[in-house]
GROMACS .gro file of C-alpha atoms in nm:
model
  346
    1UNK     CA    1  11.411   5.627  10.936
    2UNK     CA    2  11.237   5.494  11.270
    3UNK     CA    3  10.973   5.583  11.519
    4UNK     CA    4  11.164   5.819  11.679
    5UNK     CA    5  11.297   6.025  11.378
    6UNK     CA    6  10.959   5.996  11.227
    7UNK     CA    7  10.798   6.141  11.564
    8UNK     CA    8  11.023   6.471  11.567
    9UNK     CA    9  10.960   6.525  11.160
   10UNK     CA   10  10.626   6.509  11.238
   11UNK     CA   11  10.668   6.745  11.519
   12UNK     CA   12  10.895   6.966  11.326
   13UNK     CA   13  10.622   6.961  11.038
   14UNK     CA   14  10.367   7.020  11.259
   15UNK     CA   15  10.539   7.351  11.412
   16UNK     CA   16  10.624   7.495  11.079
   17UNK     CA   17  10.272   7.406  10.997
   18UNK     CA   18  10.135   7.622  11.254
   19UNK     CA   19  10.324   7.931  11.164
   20UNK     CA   20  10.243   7.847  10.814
   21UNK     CA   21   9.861   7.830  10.893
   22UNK     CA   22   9.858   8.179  11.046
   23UNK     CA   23  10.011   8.352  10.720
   24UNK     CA   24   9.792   8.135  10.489
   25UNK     CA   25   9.491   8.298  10.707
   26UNK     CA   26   9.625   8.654  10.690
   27UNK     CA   27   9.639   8.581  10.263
   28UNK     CA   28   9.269   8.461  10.292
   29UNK     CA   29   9.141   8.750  10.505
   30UNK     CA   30   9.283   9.029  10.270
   31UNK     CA   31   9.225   8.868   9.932
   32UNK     CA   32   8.874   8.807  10.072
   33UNK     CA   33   8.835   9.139  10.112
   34UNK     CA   34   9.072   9.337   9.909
   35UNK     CA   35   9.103   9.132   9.652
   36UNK     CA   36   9.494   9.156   9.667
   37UNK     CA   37   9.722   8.909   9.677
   38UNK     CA   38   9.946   9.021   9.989
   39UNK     CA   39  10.305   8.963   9.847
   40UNK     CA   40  10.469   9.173  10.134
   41UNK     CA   41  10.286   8.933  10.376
   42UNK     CA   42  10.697   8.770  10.385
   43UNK     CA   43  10.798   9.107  10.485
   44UNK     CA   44  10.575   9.154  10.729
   45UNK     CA   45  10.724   8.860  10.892
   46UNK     CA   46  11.070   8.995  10.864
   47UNK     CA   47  10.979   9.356  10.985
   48UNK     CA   48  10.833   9.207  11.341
   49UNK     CA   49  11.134   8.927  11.401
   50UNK     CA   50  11.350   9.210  11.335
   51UNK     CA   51  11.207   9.424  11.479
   52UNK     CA   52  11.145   9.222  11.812
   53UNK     CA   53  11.544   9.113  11.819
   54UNK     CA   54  11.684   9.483  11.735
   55UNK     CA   55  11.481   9.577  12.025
   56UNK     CA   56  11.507   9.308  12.249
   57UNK     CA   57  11.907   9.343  12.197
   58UNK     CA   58  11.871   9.759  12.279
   59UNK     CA   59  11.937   9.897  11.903
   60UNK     CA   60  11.681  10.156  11.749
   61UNK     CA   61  11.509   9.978  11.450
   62UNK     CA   62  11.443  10.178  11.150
   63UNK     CA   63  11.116  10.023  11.090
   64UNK     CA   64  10.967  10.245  11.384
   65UNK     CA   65  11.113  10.585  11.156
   66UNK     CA   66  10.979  10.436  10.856
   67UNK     CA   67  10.577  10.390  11.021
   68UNK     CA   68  10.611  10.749  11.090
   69UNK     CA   69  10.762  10.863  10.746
   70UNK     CA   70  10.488  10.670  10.612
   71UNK     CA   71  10.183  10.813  10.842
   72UNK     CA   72  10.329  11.156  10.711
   73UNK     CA   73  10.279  11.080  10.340
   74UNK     CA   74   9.931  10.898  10.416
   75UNK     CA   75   9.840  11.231  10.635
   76UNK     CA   76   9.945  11.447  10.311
   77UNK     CA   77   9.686  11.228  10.120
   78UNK     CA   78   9.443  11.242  10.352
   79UNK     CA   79   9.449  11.586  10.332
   80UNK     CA   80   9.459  11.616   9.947
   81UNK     CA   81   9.115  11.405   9.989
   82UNK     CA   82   8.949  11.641  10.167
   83UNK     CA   83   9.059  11.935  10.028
   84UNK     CA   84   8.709  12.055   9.862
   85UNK     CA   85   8.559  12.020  10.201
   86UNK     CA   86   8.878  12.071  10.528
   87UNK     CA   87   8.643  12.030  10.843
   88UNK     CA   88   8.852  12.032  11.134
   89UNK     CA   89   8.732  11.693  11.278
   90UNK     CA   90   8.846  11.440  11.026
   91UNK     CA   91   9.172  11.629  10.961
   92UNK     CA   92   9.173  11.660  11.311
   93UNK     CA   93   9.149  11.244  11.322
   94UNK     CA   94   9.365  11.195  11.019
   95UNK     CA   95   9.647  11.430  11.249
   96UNK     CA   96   9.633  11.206  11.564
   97UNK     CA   97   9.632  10.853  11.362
   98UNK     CA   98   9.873  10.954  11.133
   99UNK     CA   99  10.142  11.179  11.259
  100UNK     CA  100  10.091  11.177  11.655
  101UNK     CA  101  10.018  10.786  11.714
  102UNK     CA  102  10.384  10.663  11.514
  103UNK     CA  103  10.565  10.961  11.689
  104UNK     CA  104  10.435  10.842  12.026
  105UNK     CA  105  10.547  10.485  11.916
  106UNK     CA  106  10.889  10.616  11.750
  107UNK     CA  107  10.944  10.832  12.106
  108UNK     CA  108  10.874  10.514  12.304
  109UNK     CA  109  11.097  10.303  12.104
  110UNK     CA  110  11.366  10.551  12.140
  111UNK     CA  111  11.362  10.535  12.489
  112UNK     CA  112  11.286  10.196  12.578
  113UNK     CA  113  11.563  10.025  12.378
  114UNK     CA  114  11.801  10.209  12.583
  115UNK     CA  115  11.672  10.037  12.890
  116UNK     CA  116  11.699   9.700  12.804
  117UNK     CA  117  11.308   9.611  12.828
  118UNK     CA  118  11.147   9.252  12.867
  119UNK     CA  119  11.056   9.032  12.665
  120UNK     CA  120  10.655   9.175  12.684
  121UNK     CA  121  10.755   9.505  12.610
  122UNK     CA  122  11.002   9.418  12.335
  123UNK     CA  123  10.672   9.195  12.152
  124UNK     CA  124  10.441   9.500  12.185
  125UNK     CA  125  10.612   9.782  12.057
  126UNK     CA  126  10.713   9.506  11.795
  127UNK     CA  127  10.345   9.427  11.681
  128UNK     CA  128  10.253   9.806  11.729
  129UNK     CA  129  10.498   9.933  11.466
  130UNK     CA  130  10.438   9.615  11.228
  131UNK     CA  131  10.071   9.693  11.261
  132UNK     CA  132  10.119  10.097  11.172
  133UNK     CA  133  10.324  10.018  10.817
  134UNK     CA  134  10.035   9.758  10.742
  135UNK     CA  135   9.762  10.005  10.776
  136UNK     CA  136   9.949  10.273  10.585
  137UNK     CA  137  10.092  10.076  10.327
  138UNK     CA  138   9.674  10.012  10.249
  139UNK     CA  139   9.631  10.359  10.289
  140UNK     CA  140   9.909  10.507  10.066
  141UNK     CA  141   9.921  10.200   9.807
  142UNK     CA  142   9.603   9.979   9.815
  143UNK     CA  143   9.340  10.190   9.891
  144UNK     CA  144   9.347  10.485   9.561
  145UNK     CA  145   9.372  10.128   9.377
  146UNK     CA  146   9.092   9.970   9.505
  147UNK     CA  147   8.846   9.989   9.198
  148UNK     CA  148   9.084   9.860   8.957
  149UNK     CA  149   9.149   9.484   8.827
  150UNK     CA  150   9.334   9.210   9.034
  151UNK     CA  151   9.621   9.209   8.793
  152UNK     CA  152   9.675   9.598   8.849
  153UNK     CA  153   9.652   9.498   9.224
  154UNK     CA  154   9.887   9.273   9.215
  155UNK     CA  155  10.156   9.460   9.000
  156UNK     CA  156  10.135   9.703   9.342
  157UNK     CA  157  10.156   9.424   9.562
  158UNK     CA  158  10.506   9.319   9.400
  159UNK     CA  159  10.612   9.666   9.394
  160UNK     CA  160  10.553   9.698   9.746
  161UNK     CA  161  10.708   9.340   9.813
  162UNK     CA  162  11.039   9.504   9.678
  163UNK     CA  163  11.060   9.840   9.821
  164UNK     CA  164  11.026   9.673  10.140
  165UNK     CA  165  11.260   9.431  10.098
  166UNK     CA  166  11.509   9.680  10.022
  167UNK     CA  167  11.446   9.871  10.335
  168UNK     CA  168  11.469   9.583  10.509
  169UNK     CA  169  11.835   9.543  10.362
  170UNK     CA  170  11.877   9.918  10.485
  171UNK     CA  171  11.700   9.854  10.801
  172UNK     CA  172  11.907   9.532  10.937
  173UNK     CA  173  12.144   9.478  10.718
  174UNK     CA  174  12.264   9.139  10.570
  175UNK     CA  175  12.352   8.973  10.884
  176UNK     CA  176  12.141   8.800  11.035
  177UNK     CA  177  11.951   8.805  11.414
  178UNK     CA  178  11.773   8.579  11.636
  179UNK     CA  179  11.596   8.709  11.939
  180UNK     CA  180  11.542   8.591  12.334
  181UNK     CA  181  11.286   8.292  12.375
  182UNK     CA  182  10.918   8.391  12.415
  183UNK     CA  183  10.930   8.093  12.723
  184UNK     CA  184  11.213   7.940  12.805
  185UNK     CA  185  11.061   7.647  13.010
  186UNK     CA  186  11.089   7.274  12.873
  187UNK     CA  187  10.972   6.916  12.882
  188UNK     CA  188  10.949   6.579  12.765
  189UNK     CA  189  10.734   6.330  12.671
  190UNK     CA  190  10.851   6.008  12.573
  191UNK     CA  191  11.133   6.024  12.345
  192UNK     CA  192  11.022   6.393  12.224
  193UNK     CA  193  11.125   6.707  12.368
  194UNK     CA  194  10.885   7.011  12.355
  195UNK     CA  195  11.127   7.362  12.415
  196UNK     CA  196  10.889   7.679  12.552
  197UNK     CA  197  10.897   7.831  12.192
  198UNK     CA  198  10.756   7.541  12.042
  199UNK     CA  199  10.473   7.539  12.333
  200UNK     CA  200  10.388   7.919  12.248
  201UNK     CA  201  10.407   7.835  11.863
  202UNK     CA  202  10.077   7.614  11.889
  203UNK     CA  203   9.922   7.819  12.215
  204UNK     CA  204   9.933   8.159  12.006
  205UNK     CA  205   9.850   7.984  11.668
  206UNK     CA  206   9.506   7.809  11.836
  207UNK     CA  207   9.473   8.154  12.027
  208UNK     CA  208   9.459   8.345  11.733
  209UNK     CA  209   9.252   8.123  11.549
  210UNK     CA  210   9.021   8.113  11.841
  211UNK     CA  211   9.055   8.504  11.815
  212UNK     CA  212   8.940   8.525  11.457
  213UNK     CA  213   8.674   8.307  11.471
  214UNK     CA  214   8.541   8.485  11.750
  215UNK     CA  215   8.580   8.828  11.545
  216UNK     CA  216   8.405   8.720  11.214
  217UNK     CA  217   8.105   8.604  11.403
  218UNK     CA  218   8.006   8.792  11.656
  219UNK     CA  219   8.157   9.128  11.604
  220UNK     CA  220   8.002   9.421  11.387
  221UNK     CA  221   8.348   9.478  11.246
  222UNK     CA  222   8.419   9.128  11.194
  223UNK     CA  223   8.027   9.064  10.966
  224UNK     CA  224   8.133   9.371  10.770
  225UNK     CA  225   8.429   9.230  10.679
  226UNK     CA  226   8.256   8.886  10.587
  227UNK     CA  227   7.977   9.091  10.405
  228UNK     CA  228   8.225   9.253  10.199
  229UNK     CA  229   8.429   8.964  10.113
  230UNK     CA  230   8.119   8.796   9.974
  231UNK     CA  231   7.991   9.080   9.792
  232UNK     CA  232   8.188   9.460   9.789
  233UNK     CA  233   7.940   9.622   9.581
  234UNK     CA  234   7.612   9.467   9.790
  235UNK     CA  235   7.848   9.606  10.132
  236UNK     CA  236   7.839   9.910   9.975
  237UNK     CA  237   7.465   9.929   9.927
  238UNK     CA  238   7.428   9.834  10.309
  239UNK     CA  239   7.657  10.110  10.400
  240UNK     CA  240   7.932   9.939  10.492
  241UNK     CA  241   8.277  10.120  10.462
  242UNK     CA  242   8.505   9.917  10.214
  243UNK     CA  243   8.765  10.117  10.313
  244UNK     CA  244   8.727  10.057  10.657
  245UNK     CA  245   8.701   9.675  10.584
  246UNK     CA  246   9.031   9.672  10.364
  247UNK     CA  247   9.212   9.883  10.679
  248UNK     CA  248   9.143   9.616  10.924
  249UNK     CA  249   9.222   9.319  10.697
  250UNK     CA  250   9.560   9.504  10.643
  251UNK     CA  251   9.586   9.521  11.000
  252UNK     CA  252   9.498   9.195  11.134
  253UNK     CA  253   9.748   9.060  10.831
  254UNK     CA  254  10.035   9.285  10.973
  255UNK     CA  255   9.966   9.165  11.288
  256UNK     CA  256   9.980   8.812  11.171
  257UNK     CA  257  10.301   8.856  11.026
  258UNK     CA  258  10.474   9.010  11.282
  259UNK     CA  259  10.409   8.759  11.543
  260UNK     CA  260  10.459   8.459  11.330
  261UNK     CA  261  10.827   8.618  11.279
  262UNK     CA  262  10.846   8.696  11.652
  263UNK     CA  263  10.759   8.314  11.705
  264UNK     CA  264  11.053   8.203  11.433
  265UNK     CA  265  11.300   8.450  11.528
  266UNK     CA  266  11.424   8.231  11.867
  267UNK     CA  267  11.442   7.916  11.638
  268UNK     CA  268  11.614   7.994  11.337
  269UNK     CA  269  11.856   8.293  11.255
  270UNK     CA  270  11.690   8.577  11.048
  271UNK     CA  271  11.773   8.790  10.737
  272UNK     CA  272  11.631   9.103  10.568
  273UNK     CA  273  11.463   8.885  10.243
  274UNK     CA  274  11.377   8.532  10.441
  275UNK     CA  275  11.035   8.646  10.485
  276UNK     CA  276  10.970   8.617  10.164
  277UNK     CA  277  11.041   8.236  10.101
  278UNK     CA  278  10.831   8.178  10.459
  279UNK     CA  279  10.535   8.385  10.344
  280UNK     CA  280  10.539   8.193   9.980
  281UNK     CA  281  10.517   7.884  10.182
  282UNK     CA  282  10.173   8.045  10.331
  283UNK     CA  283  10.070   8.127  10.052
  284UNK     CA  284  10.056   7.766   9.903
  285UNK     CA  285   9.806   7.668  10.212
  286UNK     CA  286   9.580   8.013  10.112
  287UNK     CA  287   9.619   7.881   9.740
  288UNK     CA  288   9.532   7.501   9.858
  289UNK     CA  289   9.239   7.669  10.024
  290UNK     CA  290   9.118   7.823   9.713
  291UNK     CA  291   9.184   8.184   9.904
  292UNK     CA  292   8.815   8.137  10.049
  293UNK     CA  293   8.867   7.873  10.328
  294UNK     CA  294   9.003   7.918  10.639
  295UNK     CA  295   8.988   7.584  10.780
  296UNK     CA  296   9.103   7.426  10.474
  297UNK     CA  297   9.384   7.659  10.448
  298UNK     CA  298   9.498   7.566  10.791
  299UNK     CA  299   9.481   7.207  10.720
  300UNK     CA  300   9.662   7.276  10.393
  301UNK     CA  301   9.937   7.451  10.632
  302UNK     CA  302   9.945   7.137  10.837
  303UNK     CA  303  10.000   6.925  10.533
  304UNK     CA  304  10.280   7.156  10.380
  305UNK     CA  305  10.447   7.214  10.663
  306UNK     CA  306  10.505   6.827  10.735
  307UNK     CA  307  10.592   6.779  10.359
  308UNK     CA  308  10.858   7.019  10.377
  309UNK     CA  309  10.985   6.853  10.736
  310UNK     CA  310  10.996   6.498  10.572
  311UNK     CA  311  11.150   6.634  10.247
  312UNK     CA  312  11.411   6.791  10.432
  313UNK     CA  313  11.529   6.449  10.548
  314UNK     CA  314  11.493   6.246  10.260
  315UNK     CA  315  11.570   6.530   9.979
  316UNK     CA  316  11.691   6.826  10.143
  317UNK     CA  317  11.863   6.940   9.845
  318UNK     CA  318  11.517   6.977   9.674
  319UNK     CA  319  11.282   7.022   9.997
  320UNK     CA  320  11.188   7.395   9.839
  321UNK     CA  321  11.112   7.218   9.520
  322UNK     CA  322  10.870   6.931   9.673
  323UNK     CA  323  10.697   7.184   9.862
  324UNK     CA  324  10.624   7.444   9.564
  325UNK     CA  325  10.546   7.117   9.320
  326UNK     CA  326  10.215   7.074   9.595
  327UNK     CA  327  10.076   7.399   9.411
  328UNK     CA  328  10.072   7.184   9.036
  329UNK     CA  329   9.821   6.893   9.104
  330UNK     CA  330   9.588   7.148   9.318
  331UNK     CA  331   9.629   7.410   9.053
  332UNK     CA  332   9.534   7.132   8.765
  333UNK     CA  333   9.256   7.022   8.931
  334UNK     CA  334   9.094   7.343   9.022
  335UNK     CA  335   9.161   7.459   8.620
  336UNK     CA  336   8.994   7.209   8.518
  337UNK     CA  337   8.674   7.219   8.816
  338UNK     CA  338   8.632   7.558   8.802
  339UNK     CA  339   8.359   7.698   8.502
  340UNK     CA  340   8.536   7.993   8.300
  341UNK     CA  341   8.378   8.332   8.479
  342UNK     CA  342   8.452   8.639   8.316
  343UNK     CA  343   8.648   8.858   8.579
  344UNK     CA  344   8.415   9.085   8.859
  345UNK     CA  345   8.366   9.468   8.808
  346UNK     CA  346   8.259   9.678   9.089
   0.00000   0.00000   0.00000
């Protein structure tokens, strides 16, 4: 070990850090809100770097089939809903977010991959399909379970982690991908070396962080969703839409997800389950955080991510094992803090 090595650890760390900060956030927003504790978060990750290289590389992925298979079943339950009252405007609604919004994007796919699009395009229909199987998988899985306990809540949420994992296998296979560079440009300074990818790593992670902040406090949407992650039943009272709150959180997390994949996907080679292991890695920074604090959790992320870069040097037999062994002490210490509460109804 010397200055040098210790330098690019630390810049390592602080990379993995970043992308680790953005999926600790996502957890935050939708446990927040939802009160679920987004195991598919991983496969969000792997659905949008996937996505983004089958695309980028001109093959159809299946992922754009599968938003519209699931907008069909989320239409059919939309409709079984409303079935004591059919007026033609929300079915109407349901129709055009459901079944004609993921056929546009499945018909767009289909003919842009054949045409070898840019890098731009290849992102947003990327983020666009990601974002359509987050919002349905609330709609379809989340949302008819939305009164019951966390435990029930997050028996779904490993269900979900699974089925999607296997469709990932049937998606992409068990090879591997990596996709083009988001910016190919370089520099140095001093003895470090700083590639485009890494540059668009921290400029999209402060961006989006930016972003959020911005959202949560001085949009209507974004104090609804604050309002109901402090209190759902007192947002109900107020007349805010739950539902509507739980939607966006699963969107904004989908979103997340995807382009934190899209940002790893140049760097390191892909499979159908690595998600998974990434997202878990996020989810010690939301669980550092106590799943209430954003800026905590993205210090947290900081702090894990620079672990894991150092461990991987000294230990990197057993970096996976330091990292996870971060959650005992914090765990331990907020067992023994926090006063027993008996478990919120709504």
């Amino acid at each position: 070990m010397n200055t040098t090595i210790m330098l690019f650890l630390v810049q390592d760390g602080i990379t993995n850090g970043a992308i680790y900060a953005l999926l600790g956030l996502a957890l935050v927003l939708v446990f927040a809100v939802t009160r679920v504790i987004l195991i598919p978060q991983g496969e969000f990750v792997t659905y949008g770097a996937l996505t983004y290289a089958s695309v980028a590389s001109g093959q159809m992925p299946g992922t754009a089939k599968l938003a519209l298979a699931m907008g069909i079943v989320a239409f059919a339950l939309d409709l079984y809903a409303a079935r004591r009252a059919l007026h033609v405007r929300p079915i109407a609604r349901a129709f055009l977010t459901n079944i004609v919004l993921p056929g546009a994007v499945l018909a767009l796919t289909s003919w842009v991959v054949s045409r070898q699009p840019p890098v731009g395009v290849s992102i947003a229909l990327s983020l666009v399909i990601v974002a359509a199987i987050g919002l349905f998988l609330y709609r379809i899985v989340f949302q008819p379970l939305a009164h019951t306990s966390v435990l029930v809540l997050l028996i779904a949420s490993v269900a979900c982690h699974l089925a999607l994992q296997g469709l990932g296998l049937l998606f992409f296979g068990a090879e591997g991908q990596r996709g083009p560079a988001v910016l190919s440009t370089a520099f140095t300074a001093g003895t470090l070396r700083f590639t485009g990818q890494s540059i668009a790593v921290y400029a999209i992670t402060i961006a989006f962080i930016v972003g959020l902040w911005l959202f949560f406090g001085l949009t209507l949407y974004g104090k609804a969703l604050r309002a109901t992650a402090v209190n759902r039943l007192g947002a109900r009272l107020v007349g805010i839409r739950t539902t509507l709150s739980g939607q966006i959180a699963f969107l904004l997390a989908s979103v997340i997800g995807a382009l934190s994949g899209i940002l790893i996907v140049p760097i390191t080679t892909l499979y159908y389950d690595t998600g998974f292991l990434i997202g878990l890695k996020g989810f010690i920074a939301a669980i550092i955080g106590g799943l209430v604090s954003y800026p905590l959790t993205a210090v947290a992320a900081l702090v894990v991510g620079t672990v894991e870069a150092f461990s991987s040097f000294y230990a990197s037999n057993f970096k996976e094992v330091i990292v996870f062994t971060l959650l005992i002490p914090v765990l331990l210490l907020r067992s023994l803090a926090a006063p027993a509460v008996e478990e919120e109804k709504d």
